[in-house]
Coordinates of C-alpha atoms and ligand atoms in Angstrom, one line a residue:
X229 CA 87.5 -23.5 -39.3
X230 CA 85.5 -26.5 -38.0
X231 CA 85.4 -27.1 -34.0
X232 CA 83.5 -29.0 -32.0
X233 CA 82.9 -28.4 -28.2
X234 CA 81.4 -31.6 -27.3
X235 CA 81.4 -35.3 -28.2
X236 CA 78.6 -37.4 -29.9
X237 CA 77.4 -40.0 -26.9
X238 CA 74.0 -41.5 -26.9
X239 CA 72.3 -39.4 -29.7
X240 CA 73.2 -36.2 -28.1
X241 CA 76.2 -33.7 -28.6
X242 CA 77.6 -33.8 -24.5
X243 CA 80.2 -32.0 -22.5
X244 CA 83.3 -33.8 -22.7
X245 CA 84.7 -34.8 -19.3
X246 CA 87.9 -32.6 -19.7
X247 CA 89.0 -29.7 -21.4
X248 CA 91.5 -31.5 -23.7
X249 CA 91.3 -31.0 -27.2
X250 CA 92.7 -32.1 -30.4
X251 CA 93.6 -29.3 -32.8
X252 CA 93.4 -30.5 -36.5
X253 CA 95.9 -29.1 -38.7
X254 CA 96.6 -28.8 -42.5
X255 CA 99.3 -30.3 -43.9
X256 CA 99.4 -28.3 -46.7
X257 CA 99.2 -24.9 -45.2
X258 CA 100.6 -25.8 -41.5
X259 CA 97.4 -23.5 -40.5
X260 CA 94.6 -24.7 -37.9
X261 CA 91.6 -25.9 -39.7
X262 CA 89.6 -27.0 -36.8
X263 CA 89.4 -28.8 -33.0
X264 CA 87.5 -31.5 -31.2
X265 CA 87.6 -32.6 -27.5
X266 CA 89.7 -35.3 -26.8
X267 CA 87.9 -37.9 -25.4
X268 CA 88.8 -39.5 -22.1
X269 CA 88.3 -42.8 -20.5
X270 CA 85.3 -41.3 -19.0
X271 CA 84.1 -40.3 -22.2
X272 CA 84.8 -43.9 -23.3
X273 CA 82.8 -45.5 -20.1
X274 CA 79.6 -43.2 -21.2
X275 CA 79.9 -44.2 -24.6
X276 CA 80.2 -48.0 -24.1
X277 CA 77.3 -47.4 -21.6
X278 CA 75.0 -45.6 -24.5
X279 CA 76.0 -47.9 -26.6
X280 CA 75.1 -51.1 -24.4
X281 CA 71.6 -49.6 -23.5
X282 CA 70.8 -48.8 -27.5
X283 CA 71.9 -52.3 -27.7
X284 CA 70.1 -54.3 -24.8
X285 CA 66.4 -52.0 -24.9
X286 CA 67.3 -49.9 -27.9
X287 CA 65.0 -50.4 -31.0
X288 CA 67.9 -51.0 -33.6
X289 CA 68.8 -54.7 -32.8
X290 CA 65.4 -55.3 -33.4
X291 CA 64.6 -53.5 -36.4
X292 CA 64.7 -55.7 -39.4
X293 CA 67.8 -55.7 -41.9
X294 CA 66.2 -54.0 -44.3
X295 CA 65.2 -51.1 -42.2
X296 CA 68.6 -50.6 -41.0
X297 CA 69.9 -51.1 -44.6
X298 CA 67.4 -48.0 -45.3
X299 CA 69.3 -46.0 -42.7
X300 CA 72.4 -46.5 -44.5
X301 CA 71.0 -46.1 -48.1
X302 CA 70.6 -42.5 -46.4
X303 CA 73.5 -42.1 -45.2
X304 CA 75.4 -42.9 -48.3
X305 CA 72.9 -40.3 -50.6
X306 CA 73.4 -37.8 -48.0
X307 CA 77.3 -38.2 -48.5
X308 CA 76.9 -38.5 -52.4
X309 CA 75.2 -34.7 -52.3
X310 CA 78.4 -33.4 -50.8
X311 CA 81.2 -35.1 -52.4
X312 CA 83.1 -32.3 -52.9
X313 CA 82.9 -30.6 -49.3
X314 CA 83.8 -33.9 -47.6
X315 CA 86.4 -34.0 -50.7
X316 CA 88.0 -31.1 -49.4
X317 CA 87.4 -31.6 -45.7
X318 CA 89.5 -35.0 -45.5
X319 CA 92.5 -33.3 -47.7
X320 CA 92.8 -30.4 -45.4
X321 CA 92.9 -32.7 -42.2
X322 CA 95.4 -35.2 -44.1
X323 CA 96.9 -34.1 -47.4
X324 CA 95.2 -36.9 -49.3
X325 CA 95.1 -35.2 -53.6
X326 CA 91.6 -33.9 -53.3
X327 CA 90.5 -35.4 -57.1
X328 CA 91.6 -39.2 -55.8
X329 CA 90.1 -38.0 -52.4
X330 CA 86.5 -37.6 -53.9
X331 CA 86.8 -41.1 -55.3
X332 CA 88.5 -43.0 -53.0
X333 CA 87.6 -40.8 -50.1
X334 CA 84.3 -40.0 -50.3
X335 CA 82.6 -42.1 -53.1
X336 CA 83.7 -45.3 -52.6
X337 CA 82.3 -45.3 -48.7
X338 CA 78.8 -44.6 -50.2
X339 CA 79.5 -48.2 -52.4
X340 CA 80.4 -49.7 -49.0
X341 CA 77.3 -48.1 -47.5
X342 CA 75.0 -49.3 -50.6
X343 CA 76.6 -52.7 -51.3
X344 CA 76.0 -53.6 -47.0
X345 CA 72.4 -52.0 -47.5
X346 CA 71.6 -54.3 -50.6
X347 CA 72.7 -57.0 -48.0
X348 CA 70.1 -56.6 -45.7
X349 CA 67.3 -57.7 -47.6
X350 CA 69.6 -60.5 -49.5
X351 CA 71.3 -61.8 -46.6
X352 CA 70.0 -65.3 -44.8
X353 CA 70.3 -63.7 -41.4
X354 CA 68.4 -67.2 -40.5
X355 CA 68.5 -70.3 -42.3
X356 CA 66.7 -73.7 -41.5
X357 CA 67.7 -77.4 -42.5
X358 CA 67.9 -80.8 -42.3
X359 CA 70.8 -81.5 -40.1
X360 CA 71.9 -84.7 -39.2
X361 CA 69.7 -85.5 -36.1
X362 CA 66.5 -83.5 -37.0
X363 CA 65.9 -80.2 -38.3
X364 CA 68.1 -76.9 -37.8
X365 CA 67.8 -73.6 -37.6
X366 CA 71.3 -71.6 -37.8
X367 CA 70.5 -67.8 -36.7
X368 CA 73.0 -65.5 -37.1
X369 CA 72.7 -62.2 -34.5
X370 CA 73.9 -59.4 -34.0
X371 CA 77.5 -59.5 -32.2
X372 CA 76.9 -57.0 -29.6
X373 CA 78.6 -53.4 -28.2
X374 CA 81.6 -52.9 -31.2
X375 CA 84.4 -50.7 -30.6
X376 CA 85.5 -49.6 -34.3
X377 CA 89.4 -47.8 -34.2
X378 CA 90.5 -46.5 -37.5
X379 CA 93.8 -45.0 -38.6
X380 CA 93.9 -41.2 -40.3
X381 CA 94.7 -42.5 -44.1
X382 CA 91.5 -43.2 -45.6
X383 CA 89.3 -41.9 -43.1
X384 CA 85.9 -42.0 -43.8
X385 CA 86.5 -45.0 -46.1
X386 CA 87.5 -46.9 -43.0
X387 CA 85.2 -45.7 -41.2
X388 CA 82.4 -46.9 -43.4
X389 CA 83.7 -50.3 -43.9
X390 CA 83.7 -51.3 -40.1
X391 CA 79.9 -48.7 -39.5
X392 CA 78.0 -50.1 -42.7
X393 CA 78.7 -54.1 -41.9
X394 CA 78.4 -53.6 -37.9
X395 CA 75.6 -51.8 -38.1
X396 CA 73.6 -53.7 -40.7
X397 CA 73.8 -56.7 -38.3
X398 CA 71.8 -54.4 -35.8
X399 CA 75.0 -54.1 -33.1
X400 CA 76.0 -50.9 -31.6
X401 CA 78.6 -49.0 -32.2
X402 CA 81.5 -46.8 -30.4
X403 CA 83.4 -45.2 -32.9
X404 CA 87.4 -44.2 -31.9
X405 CA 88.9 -42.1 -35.3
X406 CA 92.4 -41.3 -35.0
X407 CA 93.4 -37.6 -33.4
X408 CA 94.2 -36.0 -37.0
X409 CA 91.4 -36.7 -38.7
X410 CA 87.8 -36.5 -36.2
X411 CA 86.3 -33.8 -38.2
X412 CA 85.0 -36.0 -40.6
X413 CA 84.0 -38.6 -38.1
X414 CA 81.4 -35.9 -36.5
X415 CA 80.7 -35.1 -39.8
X416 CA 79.3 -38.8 -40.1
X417 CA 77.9 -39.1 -37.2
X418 CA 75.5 -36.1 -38.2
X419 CA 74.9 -37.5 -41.1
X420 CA 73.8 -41.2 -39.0
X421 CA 71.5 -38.3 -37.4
X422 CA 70.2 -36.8 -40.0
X423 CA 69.0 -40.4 -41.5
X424 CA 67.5 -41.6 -38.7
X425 CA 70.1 -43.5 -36.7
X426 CA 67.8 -43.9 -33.0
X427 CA 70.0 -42.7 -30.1
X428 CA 72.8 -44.7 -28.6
X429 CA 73.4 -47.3 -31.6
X430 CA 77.0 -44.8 -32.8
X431 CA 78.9 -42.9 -30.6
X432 CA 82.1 -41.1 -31.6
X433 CA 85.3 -40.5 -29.7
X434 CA 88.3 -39.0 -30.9
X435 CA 91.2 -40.1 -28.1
X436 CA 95.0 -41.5 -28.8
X437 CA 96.3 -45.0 -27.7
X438 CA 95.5 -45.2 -23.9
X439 CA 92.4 -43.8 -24.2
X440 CA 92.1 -46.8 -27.1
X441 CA 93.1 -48.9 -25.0
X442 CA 90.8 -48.3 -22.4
X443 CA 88.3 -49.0 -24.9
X444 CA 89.9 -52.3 -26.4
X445 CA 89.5 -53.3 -22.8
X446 CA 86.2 -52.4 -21.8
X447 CA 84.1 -55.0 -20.2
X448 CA 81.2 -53.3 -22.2
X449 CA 82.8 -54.1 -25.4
X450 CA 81.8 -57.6 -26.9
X451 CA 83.9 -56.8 -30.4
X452 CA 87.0 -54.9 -31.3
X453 CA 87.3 -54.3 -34.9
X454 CA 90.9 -52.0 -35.5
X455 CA 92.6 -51.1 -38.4
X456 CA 96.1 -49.7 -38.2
X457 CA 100.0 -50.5 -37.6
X458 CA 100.7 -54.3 -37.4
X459 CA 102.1 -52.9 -33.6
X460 CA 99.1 -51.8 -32.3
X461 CA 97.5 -54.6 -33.8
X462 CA 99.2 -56.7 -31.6
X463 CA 98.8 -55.3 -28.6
X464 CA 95.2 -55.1 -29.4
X465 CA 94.6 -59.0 -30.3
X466 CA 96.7 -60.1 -27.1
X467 CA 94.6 -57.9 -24.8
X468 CA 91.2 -59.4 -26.8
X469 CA 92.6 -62.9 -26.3
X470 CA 92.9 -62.2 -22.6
X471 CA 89.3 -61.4 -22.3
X472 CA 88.4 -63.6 -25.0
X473 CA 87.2 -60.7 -26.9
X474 CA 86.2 -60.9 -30.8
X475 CA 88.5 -59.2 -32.9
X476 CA 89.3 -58.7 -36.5
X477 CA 92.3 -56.8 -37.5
X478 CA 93.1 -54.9 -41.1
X479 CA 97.2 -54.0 -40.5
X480 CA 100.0 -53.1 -42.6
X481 CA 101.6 -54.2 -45.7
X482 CA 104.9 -54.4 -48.1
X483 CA 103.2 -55.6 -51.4
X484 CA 105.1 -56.2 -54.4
X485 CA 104.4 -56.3 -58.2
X486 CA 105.8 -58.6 -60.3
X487 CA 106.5 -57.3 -63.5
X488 CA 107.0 -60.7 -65.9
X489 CA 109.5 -61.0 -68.3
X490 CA 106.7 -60.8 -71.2
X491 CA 105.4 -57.4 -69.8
X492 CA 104.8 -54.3 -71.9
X493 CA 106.0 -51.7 -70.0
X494 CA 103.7 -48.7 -72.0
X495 CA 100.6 -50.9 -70.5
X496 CA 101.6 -52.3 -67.2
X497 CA 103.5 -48.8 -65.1
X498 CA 100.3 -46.8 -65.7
X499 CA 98.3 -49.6 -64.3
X500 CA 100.4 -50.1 -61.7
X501 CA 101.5 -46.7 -60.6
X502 CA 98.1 -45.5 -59.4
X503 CA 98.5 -48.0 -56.6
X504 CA 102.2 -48.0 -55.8
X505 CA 101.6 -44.2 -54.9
X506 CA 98.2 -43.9 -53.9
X507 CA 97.3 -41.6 -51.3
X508 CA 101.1 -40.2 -51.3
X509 CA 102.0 -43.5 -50.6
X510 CA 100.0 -43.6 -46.9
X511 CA 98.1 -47.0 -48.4
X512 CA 98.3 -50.1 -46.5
X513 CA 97.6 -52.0 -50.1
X514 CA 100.5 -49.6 -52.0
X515 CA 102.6 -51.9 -54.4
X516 CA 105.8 -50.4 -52.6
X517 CA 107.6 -53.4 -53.9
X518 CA 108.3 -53.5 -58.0
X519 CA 109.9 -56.8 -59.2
X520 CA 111.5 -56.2 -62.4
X521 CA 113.3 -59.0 -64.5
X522 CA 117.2 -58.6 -64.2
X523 CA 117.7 -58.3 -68.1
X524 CA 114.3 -55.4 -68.5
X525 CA 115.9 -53.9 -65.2
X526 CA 116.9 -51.3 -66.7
X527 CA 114.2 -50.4 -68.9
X528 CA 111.7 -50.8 -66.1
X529 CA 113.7 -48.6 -63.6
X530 CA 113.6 -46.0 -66.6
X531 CA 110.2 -46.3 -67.5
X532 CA 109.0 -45.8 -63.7
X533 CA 111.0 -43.2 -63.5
X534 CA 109.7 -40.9 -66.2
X535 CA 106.2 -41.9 -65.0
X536 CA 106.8 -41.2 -61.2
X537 CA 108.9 -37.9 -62.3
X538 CA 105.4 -36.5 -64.1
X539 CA 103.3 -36.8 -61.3
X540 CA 102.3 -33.5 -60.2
X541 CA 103.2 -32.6 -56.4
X542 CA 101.6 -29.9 -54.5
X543 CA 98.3 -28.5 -52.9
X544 CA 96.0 -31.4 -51.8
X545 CA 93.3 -29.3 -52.7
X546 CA 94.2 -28.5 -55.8
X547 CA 92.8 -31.0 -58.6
X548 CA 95.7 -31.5 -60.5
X549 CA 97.4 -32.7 -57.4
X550 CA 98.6 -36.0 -57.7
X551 CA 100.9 -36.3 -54.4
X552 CA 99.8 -34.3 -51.8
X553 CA 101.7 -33.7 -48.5
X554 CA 102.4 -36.5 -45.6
X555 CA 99.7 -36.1 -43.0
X556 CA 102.3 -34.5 -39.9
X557 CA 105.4 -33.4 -39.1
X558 CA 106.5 -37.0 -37.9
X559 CA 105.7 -39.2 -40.8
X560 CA 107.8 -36.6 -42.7
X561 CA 110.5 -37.5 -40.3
X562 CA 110.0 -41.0 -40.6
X563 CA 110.1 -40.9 -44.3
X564 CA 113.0 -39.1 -44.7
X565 CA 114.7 -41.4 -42.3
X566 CA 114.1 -44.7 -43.8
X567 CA 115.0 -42.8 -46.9
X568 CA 118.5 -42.3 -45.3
X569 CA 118.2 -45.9 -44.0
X570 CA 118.3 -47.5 -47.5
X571 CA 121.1 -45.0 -48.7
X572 CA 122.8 -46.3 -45.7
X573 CA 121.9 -49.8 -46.8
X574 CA 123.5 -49.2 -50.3
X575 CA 120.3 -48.8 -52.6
X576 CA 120.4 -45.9 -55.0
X577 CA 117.9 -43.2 -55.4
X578 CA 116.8 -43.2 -58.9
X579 CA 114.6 -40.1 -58.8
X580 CA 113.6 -38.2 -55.6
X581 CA 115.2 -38.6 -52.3
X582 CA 114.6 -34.8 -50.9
X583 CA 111.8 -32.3 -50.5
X584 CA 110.2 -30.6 -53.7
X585 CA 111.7 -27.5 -54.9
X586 CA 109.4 -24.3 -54.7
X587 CA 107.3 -25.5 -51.6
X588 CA 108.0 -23.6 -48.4
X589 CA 105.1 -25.0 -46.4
X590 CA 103.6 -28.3 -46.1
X591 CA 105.1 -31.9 -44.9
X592 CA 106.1 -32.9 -48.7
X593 CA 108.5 -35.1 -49.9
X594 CA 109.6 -35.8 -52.9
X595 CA 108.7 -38.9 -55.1
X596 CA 111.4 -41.4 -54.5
X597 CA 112.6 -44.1 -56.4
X598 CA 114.9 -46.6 -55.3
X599 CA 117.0 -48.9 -57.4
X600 CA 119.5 -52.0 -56.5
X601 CA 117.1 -52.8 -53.8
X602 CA 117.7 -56.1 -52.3
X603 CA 114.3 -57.7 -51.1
X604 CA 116.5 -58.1 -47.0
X605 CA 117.1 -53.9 -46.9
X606 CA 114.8 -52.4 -44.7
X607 CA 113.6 -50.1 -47.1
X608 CA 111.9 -53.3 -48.7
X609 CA 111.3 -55.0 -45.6
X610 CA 109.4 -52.5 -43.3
X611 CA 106.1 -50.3 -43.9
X612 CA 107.3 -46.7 -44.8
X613 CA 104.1 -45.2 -45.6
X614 CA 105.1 -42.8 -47.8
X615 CA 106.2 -42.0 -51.9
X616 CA 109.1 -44.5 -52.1
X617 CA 109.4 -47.3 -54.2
X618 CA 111.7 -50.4 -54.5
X619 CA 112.6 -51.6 -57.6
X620 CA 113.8 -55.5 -57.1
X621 CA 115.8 -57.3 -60.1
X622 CA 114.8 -61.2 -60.1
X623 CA 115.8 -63.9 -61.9
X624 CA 113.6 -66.4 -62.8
X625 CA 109.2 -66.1 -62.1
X626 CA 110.0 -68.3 -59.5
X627 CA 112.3 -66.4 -57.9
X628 CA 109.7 -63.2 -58.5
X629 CA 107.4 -65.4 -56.5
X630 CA 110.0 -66.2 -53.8
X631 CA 111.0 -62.7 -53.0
X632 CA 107.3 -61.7 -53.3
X633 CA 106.4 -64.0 -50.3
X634 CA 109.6 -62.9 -48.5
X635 CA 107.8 -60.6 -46.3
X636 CA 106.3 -60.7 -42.8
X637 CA 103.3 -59.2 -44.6
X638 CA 100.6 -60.5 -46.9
X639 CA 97.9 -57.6 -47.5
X640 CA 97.9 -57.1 -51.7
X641 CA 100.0 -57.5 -55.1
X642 CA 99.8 -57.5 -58.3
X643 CA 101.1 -59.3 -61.6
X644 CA 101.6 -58.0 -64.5
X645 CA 102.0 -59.9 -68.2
X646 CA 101.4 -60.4 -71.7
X647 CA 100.0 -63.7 -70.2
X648 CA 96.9 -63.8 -68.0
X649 CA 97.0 -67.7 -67.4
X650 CA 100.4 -66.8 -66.4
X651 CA 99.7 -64.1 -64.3
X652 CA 97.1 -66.5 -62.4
X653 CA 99.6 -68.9 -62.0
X654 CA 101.7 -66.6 -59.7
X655 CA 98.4 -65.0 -58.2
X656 CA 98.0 -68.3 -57.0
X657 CA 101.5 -68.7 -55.5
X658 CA 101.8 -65.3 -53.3
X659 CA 100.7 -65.2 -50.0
X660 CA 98.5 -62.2 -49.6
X661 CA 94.5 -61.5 -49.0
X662 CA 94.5 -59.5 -52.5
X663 CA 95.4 -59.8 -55.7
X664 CA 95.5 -57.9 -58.9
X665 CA 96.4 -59.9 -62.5
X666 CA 96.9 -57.0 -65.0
X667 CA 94.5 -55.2 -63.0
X668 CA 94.3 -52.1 -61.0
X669 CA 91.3 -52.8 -58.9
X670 CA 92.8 -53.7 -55.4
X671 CA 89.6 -54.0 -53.4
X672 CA 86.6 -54.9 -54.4
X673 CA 84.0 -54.4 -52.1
X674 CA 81.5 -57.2 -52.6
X675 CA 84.8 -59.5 -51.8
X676 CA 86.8 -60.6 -48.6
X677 CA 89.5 -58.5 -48.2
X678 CA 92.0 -58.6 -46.0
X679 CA 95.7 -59.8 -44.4
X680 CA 97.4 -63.1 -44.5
X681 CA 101.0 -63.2 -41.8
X682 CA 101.7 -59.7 -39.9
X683 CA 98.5 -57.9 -41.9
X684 CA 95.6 -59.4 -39.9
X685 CA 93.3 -61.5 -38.8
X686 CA 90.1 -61.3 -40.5
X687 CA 88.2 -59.8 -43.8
X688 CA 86.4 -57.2 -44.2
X689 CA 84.0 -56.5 -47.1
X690 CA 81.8 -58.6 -48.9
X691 CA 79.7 -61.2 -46.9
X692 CA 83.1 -61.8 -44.6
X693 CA 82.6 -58.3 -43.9
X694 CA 79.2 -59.0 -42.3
X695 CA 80.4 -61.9 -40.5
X696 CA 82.3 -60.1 -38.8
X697 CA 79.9 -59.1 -36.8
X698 CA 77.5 -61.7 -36.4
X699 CA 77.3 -64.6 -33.6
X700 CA 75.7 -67.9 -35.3
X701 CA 73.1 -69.9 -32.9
X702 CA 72.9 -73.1 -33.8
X703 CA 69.3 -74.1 -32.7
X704 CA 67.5 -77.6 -32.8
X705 CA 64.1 -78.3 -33.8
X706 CA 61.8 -80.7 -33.2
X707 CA 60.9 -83.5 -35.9
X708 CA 58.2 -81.8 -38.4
X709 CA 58.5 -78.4 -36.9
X710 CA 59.4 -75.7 -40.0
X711 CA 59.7 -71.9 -38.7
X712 CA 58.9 -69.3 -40.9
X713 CA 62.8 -66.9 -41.6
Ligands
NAD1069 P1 98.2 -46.8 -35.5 O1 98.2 -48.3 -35.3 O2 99.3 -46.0 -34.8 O3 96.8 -46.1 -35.1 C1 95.6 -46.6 -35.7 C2 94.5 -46.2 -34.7 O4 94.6 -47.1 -33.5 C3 94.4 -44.8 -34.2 O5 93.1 -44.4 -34.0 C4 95.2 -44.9 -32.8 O6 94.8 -43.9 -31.9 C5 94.7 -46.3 -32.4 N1 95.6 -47.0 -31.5 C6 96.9 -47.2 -31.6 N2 97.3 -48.0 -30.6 C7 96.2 -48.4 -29.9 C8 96.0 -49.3 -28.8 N3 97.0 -50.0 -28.3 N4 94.8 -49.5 -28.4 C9 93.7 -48.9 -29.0 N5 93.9 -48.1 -30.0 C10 95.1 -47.8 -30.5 O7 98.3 -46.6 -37.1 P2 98.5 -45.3 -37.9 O8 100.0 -45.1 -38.0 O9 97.6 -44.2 -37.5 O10 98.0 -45.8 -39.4 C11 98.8 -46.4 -40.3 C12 98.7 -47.9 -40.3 O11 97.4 -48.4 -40.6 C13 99.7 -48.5 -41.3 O12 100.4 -49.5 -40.8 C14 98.7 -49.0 -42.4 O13 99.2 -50.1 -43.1 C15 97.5 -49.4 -41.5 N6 96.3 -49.6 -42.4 C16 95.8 -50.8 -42.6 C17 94.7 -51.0 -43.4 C18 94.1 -52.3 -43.8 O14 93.0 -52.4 -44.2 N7 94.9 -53.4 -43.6 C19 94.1 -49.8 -44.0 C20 94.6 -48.6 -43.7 C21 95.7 -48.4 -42.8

């Protein structure tokens, strides 16, 4: 058991405003495995405040980029020592398979955390030039007060990729996890401690919607940065365009892979698979949608089959695991539903369809496999966030590509083919922020990643990630004036 009685504000563990808490269950075991306090608008008012003071008089913003990029060189080691723990913590509070959980989970936020400290001693925070009138400097500051809100998939990962970028460019930070997973969120913020983070610059409070959406609001707030459901997402950019508040926004996805009629199968579903049900399928980037030629359907449904059909269901701390439970109750509802939803809609299910066999406890379902998908069902249409898959039959690449960009989303895909110029070729043609040709790399850290359509506005990572962050000042100089940067 891990429980918390007070909230991180202002460098200090305080006294929540309420009594409320948020109990954190397994999904695995149904058991309590620890509680937080909920955080109230209060909470939220104190926390904006802490943040704006750390921000206004605070030493942080005026630290240099490589000092703060020390801070998070520290944080990342400090993470790196206890892979394992945080590992196992993030599994029990959402059934993520604890072996792709101390990769995915837990090591690659310390890359996050390196690659964004690297920056701040590479990065031209200021840059001076000629422009076309006299000499320029462009400075780019720090953006201000963020509010950071992060969905329960991928945690800590999330967490890192708003924390690392927005707090390299010397803002401040209040930091609003989702209710079913805040024990690691405290857990990082001790860690922030522990490497020297001065008071105020990250506060952390674990609250639902309104409570968000106290915080989206906040006059205090100059930048929201949200990841989560295209539906919150909208709500959130219409209230930041009211106030004209910055936003970026990392939402869902229905990407497809396109498996050309050159591919070899033994090759291409192991690439694939890793990422079509990553995570038990709770991915925003998951490859839900496979698009198989209409004379290899066959063989490709079969082939996915008997590799979906081996993956190893169970425990989500065990390290065989390879699908773990669905994080609640609820999203097992929802799965199952939309799994009755494309039965309804006439697709067949190939493998799966039900709950496993020998597990009494836990919010499993079983590996599903759906075949004569069309790409208008629901089931191929709408974010399920779960184990099932869509197999597609096409008819020409063309077509591949046209049902590929039949989506309201645009987050990820993937080719795959005998043929990388030919697997550019249709890279170039589908409209999503990420690509993979014959590759099972979907993000790349040191790269913009992000939505095009219904999955955001934005990119995170890579320089873009920075930017996200940072206000350019565009200042003129006088003729034969050169400032040091
Ligand atoms: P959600 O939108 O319900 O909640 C996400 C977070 O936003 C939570 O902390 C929640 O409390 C908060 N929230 C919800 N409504 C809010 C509002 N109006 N104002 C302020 N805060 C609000 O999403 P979820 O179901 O928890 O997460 C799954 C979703 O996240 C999926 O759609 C998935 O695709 C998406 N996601 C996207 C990415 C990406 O990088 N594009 C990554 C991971 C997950």
């Amino acid at each position: 058991m891990k429980s918390y009685d007070r909230l991180f504000i202002g460098g200090e563990w305080v006294e929540p405003s309420s009594s409320s808490i948020f109990k954190v269950v397994s999904p695995t075991t149904e058991e309590l495995i620890g509680s937080v306090p909920e955080a109230q608008n209060a909470d939220v008012d104190r926390a904006v405040a802490a943040a704006r003071e750390a921000f206004e008089h605070g030493p942080w913003p005026r630290m240099s980029p490589t000092e703060r990029g020390a801070v998070l060189t520290k944080v990342a080691e400090a993470i790196r020592n206890d892979m394992q723990g945080i590992a196992e913590l993030i599994s029990n509070e959402m059934g993520s398979p604890v072996a792709w959980g101390a990769l995915a989970q837990v090591f690659a936020p310390t890359m996050i955390l390196d690659y964004y400290a690297g920056l701040g001693s590479t990065f031209a925070f200021d840059t001076v030039k000629d422009g076309l009138l006299g000499p320029v400097m462009v400075s780019k500051e720090p953006i201000g007060v963020v509010a950071a809100i992060t969905p329960w998939n991928v945690p800590l990962f999330l967490a890192c990729a708003k924390l690392a970028p927005a707090l390299l460019s010397g803002s401040t930070v209040v930091f609003k996890p989702a209710p079913e997973t805040p024990l690691d969120a405290n857990l990082l913020a001790e860690i922030f401690v522990e490497a020297g983070l001065p008071n105020g610059v990250l506060n952390v409070v674990p609250a639902g919607r309104e409570v968000g959406a106290h915080l989206v609001n906040h006059p205090g707030v100059d930048k929201v940065s949200f990841t989560g459901s295209t539906v919150a997402g909208r709500a959130i950019g219409a209230a930041c365009g009211q106030n004209l508040k910055r936003v970026s926004l990392e939402l869902g996805g229905k990407s497809a892979a396109i498996l050309l009629d050159d591919v070899d199968l033994d090759v291409s579903i192991p690439l694939l698979l890793p990422n079509a049900i990553m995570n038990n399928g709770e991915a925003c980037i998951s490859l839900t949608r496979i698009l198989a030629p209409r004379d290899r359907y066959a063989e490709v449904t079969e082939a996915l089959v008997e590799q979906v059909r081996a993956m190893k269901v169970g425990d989500a701390l065990d390290p065989a695991t390879e699908v773990g439970p669905l994080v609640a109750e609820r999203q097992r509802d929802r799965v199952e539903n939309y799994i009755r939803i494309g039965q309804e809609e006439g697709a067949k299910v190939a493998l799966g369809g039900g709950r496993p066999e020998g597990i009494d406890k836990g919010w499993f379902v079983e590996p599903t496999v759906f075949v004569d998908v069309d790409n208008s069902m629901r089931i191929a249409q709408e974010e399920i966030f779960g184990p099932v898959l869509s197999v597609i039959p096409y008819d020409t690449e063309a077509d591949a590509v046209r049902i590929a960009n039949d989506s309201d989303y645009g987050l990820c895909g993937g080719v795959f083919t005998a043929d990388n110029d030919r697997g550019l070729g249709v890279a170039r043609q589908v409209r999503t922020g990420t690509y993979m040709v014959n590759s099972n790399v979907p993000i790349d850290f040191s790269s913009p990643f992000g939505g095009y359509k219904a999955s955001g506005v934005g990119r995170e990572f890579g320089e873009d990630g920075l930017e996200l962050f940072l206000e350019k000042k565009t200042i003129n100089l006088p003729a034969g004036y050169t400032p040091k940067v």
